[in-house]
Tab-separated table of C-alpha atoms in Angstrom:
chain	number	residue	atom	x	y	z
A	1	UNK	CA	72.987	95.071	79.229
A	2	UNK	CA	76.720	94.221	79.359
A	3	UNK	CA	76.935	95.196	83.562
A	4	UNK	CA	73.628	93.751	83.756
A	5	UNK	CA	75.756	90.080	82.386
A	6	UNK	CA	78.705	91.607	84.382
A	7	UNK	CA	76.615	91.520	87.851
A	8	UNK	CA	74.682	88.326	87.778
A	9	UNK	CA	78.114	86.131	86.274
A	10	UNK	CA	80.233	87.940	89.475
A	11	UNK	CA	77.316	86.934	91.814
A	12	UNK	CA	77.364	83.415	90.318
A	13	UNK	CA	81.272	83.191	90.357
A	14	UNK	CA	81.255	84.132	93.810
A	15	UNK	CA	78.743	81.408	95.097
A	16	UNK	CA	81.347	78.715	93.056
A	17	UNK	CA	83.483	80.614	95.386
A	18	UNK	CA	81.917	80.329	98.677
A	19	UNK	CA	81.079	76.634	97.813
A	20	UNK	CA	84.934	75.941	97.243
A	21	UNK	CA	85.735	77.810	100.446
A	22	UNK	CA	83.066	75.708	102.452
A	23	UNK	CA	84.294	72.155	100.841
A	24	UNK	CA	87.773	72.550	101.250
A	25	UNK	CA	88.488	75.522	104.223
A	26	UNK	CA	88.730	74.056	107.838
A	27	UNK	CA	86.450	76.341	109.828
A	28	UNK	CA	84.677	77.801	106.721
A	29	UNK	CA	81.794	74.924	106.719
A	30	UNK	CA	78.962	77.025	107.730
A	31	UNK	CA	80.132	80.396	106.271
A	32	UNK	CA	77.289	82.242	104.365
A	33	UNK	CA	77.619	85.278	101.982
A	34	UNK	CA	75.662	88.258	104.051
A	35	UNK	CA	75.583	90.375	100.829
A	36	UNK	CA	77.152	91.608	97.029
A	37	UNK	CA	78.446	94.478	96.225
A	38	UNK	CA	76.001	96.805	94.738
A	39	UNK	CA	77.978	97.082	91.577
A	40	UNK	CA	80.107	95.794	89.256
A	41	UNK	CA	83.681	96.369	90.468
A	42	UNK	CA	87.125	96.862	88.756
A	43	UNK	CA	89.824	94.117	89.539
A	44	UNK	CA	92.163	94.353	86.654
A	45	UNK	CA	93.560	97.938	85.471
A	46	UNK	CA	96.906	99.372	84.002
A	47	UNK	CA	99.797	97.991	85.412
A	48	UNK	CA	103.716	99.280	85.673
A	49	UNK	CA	106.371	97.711	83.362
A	50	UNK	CA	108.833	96.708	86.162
A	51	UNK	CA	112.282	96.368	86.997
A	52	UNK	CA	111.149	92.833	87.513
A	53	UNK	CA	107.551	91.699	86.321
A	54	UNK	CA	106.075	89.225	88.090
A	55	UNK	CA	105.308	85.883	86.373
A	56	UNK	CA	102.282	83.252	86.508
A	57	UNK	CA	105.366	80.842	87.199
A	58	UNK	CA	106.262	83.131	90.111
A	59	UNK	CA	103.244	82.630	91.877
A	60	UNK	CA	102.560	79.234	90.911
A	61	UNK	CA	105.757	78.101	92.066
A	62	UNK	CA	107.010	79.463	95.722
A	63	UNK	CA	109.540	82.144	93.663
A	64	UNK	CA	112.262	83.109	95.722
A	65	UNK	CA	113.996	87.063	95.369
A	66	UNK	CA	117.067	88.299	96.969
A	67	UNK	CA	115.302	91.812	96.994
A	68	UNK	CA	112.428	90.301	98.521
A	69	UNK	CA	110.267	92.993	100.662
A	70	UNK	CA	107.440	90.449	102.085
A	71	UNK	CA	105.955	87.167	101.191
A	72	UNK	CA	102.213	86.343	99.954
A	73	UNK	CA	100.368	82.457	100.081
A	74	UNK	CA	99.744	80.969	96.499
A	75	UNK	CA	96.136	82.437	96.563
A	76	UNK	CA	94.833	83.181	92.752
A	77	UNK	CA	91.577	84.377	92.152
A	78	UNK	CA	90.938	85.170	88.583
A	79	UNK	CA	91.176	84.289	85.176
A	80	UNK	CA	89.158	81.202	85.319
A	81	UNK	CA	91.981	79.596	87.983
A	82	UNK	CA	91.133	79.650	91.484
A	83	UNK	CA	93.841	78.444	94.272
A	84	UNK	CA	93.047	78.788	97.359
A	85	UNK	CA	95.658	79.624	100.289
A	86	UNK	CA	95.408	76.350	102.124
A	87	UNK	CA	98.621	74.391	101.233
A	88	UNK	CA	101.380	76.749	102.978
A	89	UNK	CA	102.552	77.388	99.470
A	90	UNK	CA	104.110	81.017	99.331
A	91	UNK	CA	106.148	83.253	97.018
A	92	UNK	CA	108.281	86.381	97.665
A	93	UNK	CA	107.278	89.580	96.843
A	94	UNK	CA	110.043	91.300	94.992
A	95	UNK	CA	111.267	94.956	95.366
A	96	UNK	CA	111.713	95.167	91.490
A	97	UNK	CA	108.064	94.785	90.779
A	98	UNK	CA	107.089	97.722	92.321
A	99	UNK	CA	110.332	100.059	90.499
A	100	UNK	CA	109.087	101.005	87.288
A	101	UNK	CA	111.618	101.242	84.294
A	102	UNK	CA	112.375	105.344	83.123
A	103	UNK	CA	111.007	106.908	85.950
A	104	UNK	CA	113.143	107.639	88.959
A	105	UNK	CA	112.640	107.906	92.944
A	106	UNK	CA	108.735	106.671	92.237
A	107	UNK	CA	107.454	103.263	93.706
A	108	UNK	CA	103.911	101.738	92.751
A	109	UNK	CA	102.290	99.548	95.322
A	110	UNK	CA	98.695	98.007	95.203
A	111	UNK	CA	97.525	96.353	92.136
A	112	UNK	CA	99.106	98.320	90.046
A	113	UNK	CA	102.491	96.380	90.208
A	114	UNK	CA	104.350	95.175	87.716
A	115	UNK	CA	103.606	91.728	86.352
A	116	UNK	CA	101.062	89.023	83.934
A	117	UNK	CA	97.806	88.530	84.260
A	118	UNK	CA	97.954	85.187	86.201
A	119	UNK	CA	100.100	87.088	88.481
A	120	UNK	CA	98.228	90.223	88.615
A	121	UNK	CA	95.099	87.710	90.248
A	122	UNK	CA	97.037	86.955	93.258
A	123	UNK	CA	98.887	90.768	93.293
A	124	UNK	CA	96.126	92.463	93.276
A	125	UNK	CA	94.339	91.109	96.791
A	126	UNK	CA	93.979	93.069	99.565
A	127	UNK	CA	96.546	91.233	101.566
A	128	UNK	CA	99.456	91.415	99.004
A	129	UNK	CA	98.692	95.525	98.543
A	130	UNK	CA	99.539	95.997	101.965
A	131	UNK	CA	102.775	93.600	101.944
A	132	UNK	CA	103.861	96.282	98.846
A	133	UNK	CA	102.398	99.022	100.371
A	134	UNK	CA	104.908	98.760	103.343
A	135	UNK	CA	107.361	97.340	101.474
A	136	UNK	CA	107.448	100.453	99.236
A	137	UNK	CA	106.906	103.205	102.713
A	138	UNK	CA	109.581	101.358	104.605
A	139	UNK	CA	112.175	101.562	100.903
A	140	UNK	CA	111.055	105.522	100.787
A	141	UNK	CA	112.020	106.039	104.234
A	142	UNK	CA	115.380	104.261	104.297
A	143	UNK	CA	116.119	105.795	100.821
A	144	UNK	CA	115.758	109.337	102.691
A	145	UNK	CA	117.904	107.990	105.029
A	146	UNK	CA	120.915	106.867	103.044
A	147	UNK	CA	120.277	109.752	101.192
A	148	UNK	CA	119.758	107.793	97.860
A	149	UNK	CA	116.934	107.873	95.226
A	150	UNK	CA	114.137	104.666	95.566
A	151	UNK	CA	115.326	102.672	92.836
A	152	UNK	CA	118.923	102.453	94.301
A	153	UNK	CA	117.994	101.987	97.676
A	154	UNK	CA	120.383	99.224	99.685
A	155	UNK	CA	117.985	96.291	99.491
A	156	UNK	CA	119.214	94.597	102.847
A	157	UNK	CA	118.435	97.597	104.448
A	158	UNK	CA	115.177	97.715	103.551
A	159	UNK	CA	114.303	94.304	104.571
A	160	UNK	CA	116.252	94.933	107.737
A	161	UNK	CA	113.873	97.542	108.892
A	162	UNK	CA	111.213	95.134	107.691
A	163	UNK	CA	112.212	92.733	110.000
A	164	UNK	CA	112.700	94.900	112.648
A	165	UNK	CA	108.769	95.780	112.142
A	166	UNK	CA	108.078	92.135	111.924
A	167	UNK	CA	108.097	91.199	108.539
């Protein structure tokens, strides 16, 4: 009964959504929904306790980090708040959120960094995995390099060699 609920309130959220995208999206006016998922997905699920944890405020208001690894649009989708990435509004993505406090040389990318739950709806996309998921390759690599565990790794060169891949 309960992913019965689960199923037809996603399908109706995501027709709100595709009506939102339509209204307000340049190029999105005739965009139809070819098909659901077959079943109820999970979008929210344990999260790290961070050096840093990223804030609703954060995401909500262009944050800037000097340990930045990437940057991600003000896109939230969850919650019962729904921006859409159409104003050029953007926040960093900070190294610390993907460190987690009392475990060393171990980096968490995907959805499962640290943060609240307002941030966790814009974290978790697709898109802002894979700015942590390189973010947190390119750190492991350089930490190798300077011989150095993850969680002390020299920041600027991480987002060196992230600009050197075009970051």
């Amino acid at each position: 009964e309960d992913l019965t609920y689960a199923e037809i309130e996603g399908r109706r959220q995501a027709m709100y959504a595709l009506a939102a995208l339509k209204a307000k999206v340049p190029g999105f006016e005739r965009a139809k929904l070819r098909n659901f998922g077959t079943t109820v997905g999970v979008r929210d699920t344990r999260k790290i306790i961070g050096r840093y944890n990223l804030t609703s405020d954060d995401v909500r208001n262009q944050a800037r980090f000097d340990d930045s690894i990437g940057i991600f649009p003000e896109f939230i989708d969850g919650y019962n708040i729904l921006i859409l990435p159409t104003t050029g509004r953007y926040f960093h993505v900070p190294f610390g959120c993907m460190v987690p406090v009392g475990v060393d040389n171990l980096l968490v990318a995907g959805r499962c960094v640290a943060g609240d739950k307002v941030s966790h709806a814009a974290a978790r996309n697709m898109m802002c995995c894979t700015v942590t998921g390189q973010g947190a390759g390119v750190a492991a690599a350089v930490s190798i390099q300077q011989g150095r565990s993850t969680g002390d790794v020299d920041i600027k060169g991480v987002q060196a060699e992230l600009k050197k891949q075009g970051v």
